Short mmCIF file of C-alpha atoms in Angstrom, two decimals:
data_model
loop_
_atom_site.label_atom_id
_atom_site.label_comp_id
_atom_site.label_asym_id
_atom_site.label_seq_id
_atom_site.Cartn_x
_atom_site.Cartn_y
_atom_site.Cartn_z
CA MET E 259 4.06 -1.77 -0.92
CA ASN E 260 1.16 -1.09 1.39
CA TYR E 261 -2.40 0.19 0.74
CA LEU E 262 -1.73 3.80 -0.26
CA ALA E 263 1.06 2.96 -2.69
CA HIS E 264 -1.00 0.24 -4.36
CA ILE E 265 -3.92 2.62 -4.85
CA PHE E 266 -1.68 5.40 -6.15
CA LEU E 267 0.09 3.10 -8.61
CA SER E 268 -3.24 2.08 -10.18
CA GLY E 269 -3.70 5.36 -12.03
CA PRO E 270 -7.07 7.15 -12.21
CA ASN E 271 -9.37 4.18 -12.95
CA ARG E 272 -11.43 3.65 -9.77
CA LYS E 273 -12.12 -0.03 -10.36
CA VAL E 274 -8.43 -0.75 -11.06
CA GLN E 275 -7.69 1.07 -7.79
CA LEU E 276 -10.23 -1.10 -5.98
CA GLY E 277 -8.73 -4.30 -7.37
CA ASN E 278 -5.22 -3.22 -6.44
CA PHE E 279 -6.44 -2.27 -2.94
CA VAL E 280 -7.99 -5.70 -2.24
CA GLY E 281 -5.39 -7.73 -4.13
CA ASP E 282 -3.98 -9.56 -1.10
CA ALA E 283 -7.41 -11.01 -0.28
CA VAL E 284 -8.01 -12.52 -3.73
CA LYS E 285 -6.21 -15.82 -4.22
CA GLY E 286 -5.34 -17.82 -7.31
CA SER E 287 -7.61 -17.47 -10.32
CA SER E 288 -10.58 -16.16 -8.33
CA TYR E 289 -9.81 -12.70 -9.74
CA LYS E 290 -11.78 -13.97 -12.76
CA ASN E 291 -14.95 -13.64 -10.69
CA TYR E 292 -14.60 -9.84 -10.71
CA PRO E 293 -15.43 -7.24 -13.38
CA PRO E 294 -12.55 -6.78 -15.86
CA ASP E 295 -11.09 -3.55 -14.44
CA ILE E 296 -11.13 -4.89 -10.88
CA ALA E 297 -9.48 -8.10 -12.11
CA LYS E 298 -6.86 -5.95 -13.83
CA GLY E 299 -6.19 -4.17 -10.52
CA ILE E 300 -5.81 -7.49 -8.70
CA GLN E 301 -3.26 -8.69 -11.25
CA LEU E 302 -1.48 -5.34 -11.12
CA HIS E 303 -1.24 -5.76 -7.34
CA ARG E 304 0.53 -9.09 -7.83
CA ALA E 305 2.88 -7.59 -10.43
CA ILE E 306 3.78 -4.72 -8.09
CA ASP E 307 4.54 -7.11 -5.23
CA ASP E 308 6.69 -9.29 -7.46
CA TYR E 309 8.59 -6.30 -8.90
CA THR E 310 9.14 -4.82 -5.43
CA ASP E 311 10.28 -8.07 -3.83
CA ARG E 312 12.89 -8.58 -6.56
CA HIS E 313 14.19 -5.00 -6.76
CA PRO E 314 17.85 -4.76 -5.64
CA ALA E 315 17.37 -1.48 -3.74
CA VAL E 316 14.43 -2.91 -1.80
CA CYS E 317 16.27 -6.16 -1.08
CA GLU E 318 19.22 -4.18 0.24
CA VAL E 319 17.05 -2.17 2.67
CA VAL E 320 15.22 -5.31 3.85
CA HIS E 321 18.64 -6.88 4.51
CA ARG E 322 19.62 -3.77 6.49
CA LEU E 323 16.46 -4.01 8.62
CA GLN E 324 16.78 -7.73 9.39
CA PRO E 325 19.17 -7.52 12.37
CA GLU E 326 16.58 -5.33 14.16
CA PHE E 327 13.28 -6.73 12.83
CA GLY E 328 13.99 -10.22 11.51
CA ARG E 329 11.40 -11.86 9.28
CA TYR E 330 9.05 -8.89 9.54
CA SER E 331 11.53 -6.54 7.85
CA GLY E 332 9.70 -6.66 4.50
CA VAL E 333 6.32 -6.00 6.11
CA LEU E 334 7.78 -3.07 8.03
CA LEU E 335 9.40 -1.62 4.92
CA ASP E 336 5.99 -1.65 3.18
CA ILE E 337 4.65 0.51 6.03
CA TYR E 338 7.69 2.80 5.88
CA PHE E 339 7.19 3.26 2.13
CA ASP E 340 3.56 4.30 2.63
CA TYR E 341 4.73 6.85 5.21
CA LEU E 342 7.33 8.21 2.80
CA LEU E 343 4.68 8.52 0.07
CA ALA E 344 1.95 9.95 2.31
CA SER E 345 4.15 12.48 4.09
CA ARG E 346 5.31 13.90 0.74
CA PHE E 347 2.17 13.09 -1.25
CA GLU E 348 1.54 16.46 -2.88
CA SER E 349 5.03 16.53 -4.38
CA PHE E 350 4.32 13.17 -6.06
CA PHE E 351 0.75 13.75 -7.19
CA GLY E 352 0.05 17.48 -7.20
CA VAL E 353 -3.09 17.25 -5.02
CA SER E 354 -3.48 17.04 -1.26
CA LEU E 355 -3.59 13.65 0.41
CA ARG E 356 -6.88 14.65 2.07
CA ARG E 357 -8.58 15.27 -1.28
CA TYR E 358 -7.15 12.10 -2.84
CA THR E 359 -8.17 9.82 0.03
CA ARG E 360 -11.68 11.27 0.33
CA THR E 361 -12.27 10.54 -3.34
CA PHE E 362 -11.01 6.99 -2.89
CA TYR E 363 -13.18 6.39 0.19
CA LEU E 364 -16.24 7.48 -1.79
CA SER E 365 -15.26 5.05 -4.54
CA LEU E 366 -15.00 2.26 -1.96
CA LEU E 367 -18.55 2.92 -0.80
CA ILE E 368 -19.90 3.07 -4.35
CA ASN E 369 -18.21 -0.26 -5.14
CA TYR E 370 -18.80 -1.85 -1.72
CA ARG E 371 -20.53 -4.88 -3.24
CA TYR E 372 -17.26 -5.93 -4.90
CA LEU E 373 -15.18 -5.94 -1.70
CA PRO E 374 -14.07 -9.36 -0.42
CA LEU E 375 -15.67 -10.28 2.91
CA ARG E 376 -12.42 -9.69 4.78
CA PHE E 377 -12.46 -6.06 3.62
CA LYS E 378 -16.17 -5.56 4.29
CA ARG E 379 -15.49 -6.42 7.93
CA PHE E 380 -13.09 -3.52 8.51
CA ILE E 381 -13.76 -0.99 5.75
CA TRP E 382 -16.05 1.29 7.79
CA HIS E 383 -13.46 1.57 10.53
CA PHE E 384 -10.78 2.08 7.87
CA ILE E 385 -12.73 5.02 6.36
CA LEU E 386 -14.03 6.59 9.59
CA THR E 387 -10.55 6.63 11.14
CA ASP E 388 -9.12 8.04 7.87
CA ARG E 389 -6.47 5.33 7.90
CA LEU E 390 -4.85 6.27 4.57
CA ARG E 391 -4.24 9.87 5.60
CA LYS E 392 -2.82 8.77 8.93
CA TYR E 393 0.08 7.15 7.07
CA ALA E 394 1.47 10.69 6.71
CA THR E 395 2.33 11.00 10.41
CA LEU E 396 4.48 9.01 12.80
CA ASN E 397 1.54 8.70 15.20
CA GLY E 398 -0.55 7.28 12.39
CA ILE E 399 2.16 4.77 11.55
CA ARG E 400 2.34 3.85 15.22
CA GLU E 401 -1.43 3.17 15.21
CA SER E 402 -1.14 1.00 12.10
CA LEU E 403 1.71 -1.00 13.60
CA ASN E 404 -0.21 -1.45 16.85
CA ILE E 405 -3.16 -2.81 14.85
CA MET E 406 -0.84 -5.24 13.04
CA VAL E 407 0.73 -6.41 16.31
CA GLU E 408 -2.67 -6.88 17.99
CA TYR E 409 -4.70 -8.44 15.19
CA HIS E 410 -2.09 -10.07 12.94
CA HIS E 411 0.34 -11.11 15.69
CA ILE E 412 3.32 -9.38 14.07
CA ASP E 413 6.14 -9.79 16.58
CA ILE E 414 7.93 -6.46 16.46
CA SER E 415 8.60 -3.65 18.91
CA VAL E 416 6.48 -0.73 17.72
CA ASP E 417 8.62 1.77 19.65
CA LYS E 418 11.77 0.45 18.01
CA ALA E 419 10.14 0.54 14.55
CA ILE E 420 9.04 4.15 14.98
CA ARG E 421 12.42 5.18 16.33
CA TYR E 422 14.14 3.60 13.33
CA LEU E 423 11.85 5.50 10.95
CA GLU E 424 12.50 8.79 12.73
CA GLU E 425 16.25 8.30 12.66
CA HIS E 426 16.48 7.07 9.05
CA ASP E 427 13.72 9.07 7.33
CA GLU E 428 15.96 10.88 4.83
CA GLU E 429 18.12 7.83 4.23
CA LEU E 430 15.04 5.70 3.47
CA PHE E 431 13.58 8.40 1.23
CA ALA E 432 16.83 8.52 -0.77
CA VAL E 433 16.16 4.86 -1.64
CA PHE E 434 12.40 5.17 -1.97
CA GLN E 435 12.20 8.11 -4.38
CA PRO E 436 14.17 6.68 -7.34
CA PHE E 437 12.70 3.20 -6.73
CA PHE E 438 9.15 4.57 -6.72
CA ILE E 439 9.73 6.50 -9.95
CA GLU E 440 10.89 3.24 -11.57
CA LEU E 441 7.87 1.44 -10.13
CA GLN E 442 5.48 4.06 -11.54
CA ARG E 443 7.04 3.52 -14.96
CA PHE E 444 6.70 -0.25 -14.58
CA CYS E 445 3.01 0.07 -13.65
CA ALA E 446 2.25 2.37 -16.58
CA GLU E 447 3.90 -0.11 -18.97
CA TYR E 448 2.13 -3.05 -17.33
CA GLN E 449 -1.27 -1.44 -17.77
CA HIS E 450 -0.49 -0.41 -21.35
CA ASN E 451 0.53 -3.96 -22.27
CA TYR E 452 -2.10 -5.68 -20.11
CA LYS E 453 -4.05 -8.49 -21.69
CA SER E 454 -6.94 -10.00 -19.76
CA GLN E 455 -6.27 -13.61 -18.75
CA PHE E 456 -9.96 -14.55 -18.67
#
């Protein structure tokens, strides 16, 4: 799962959303340095990643991508999943992606002091370029992949990755939709049963 999916799966609590959003940048037990709801979001992020990585449907698609994209297949599938969610967002959530992302960006600014340094370095660019909403278009996905290739040295052909998404959109969505419904259920149960590990 990539940024948009992690935020969406957090539910309505803004601090849980923030924790889930920054989860990759918080290592080990350092989540304990954050307020309780942000810590909860960080742990939810880890639970989502673990659930996703083990899910048979996801593993099968990653296996299918590997001949074309090798060890970056899982990373690429995360991006594809955000596209599938963003491009059909209103059918999942009942509000426009524009409205949802604007509200989240405002929450980021209000809670800026809690962002890890890595996020503080790029968050203004992230907001001003409306990165979350760009996941809804192929051009936006192309931009995100170009950023990953340039700054994170991901060795994939962006043209090939976009072409694959165009050609397999419906096929990927047929996997994504039932998986994502299961994942929403998992996240709701996780939050209901959550016990702080402070």
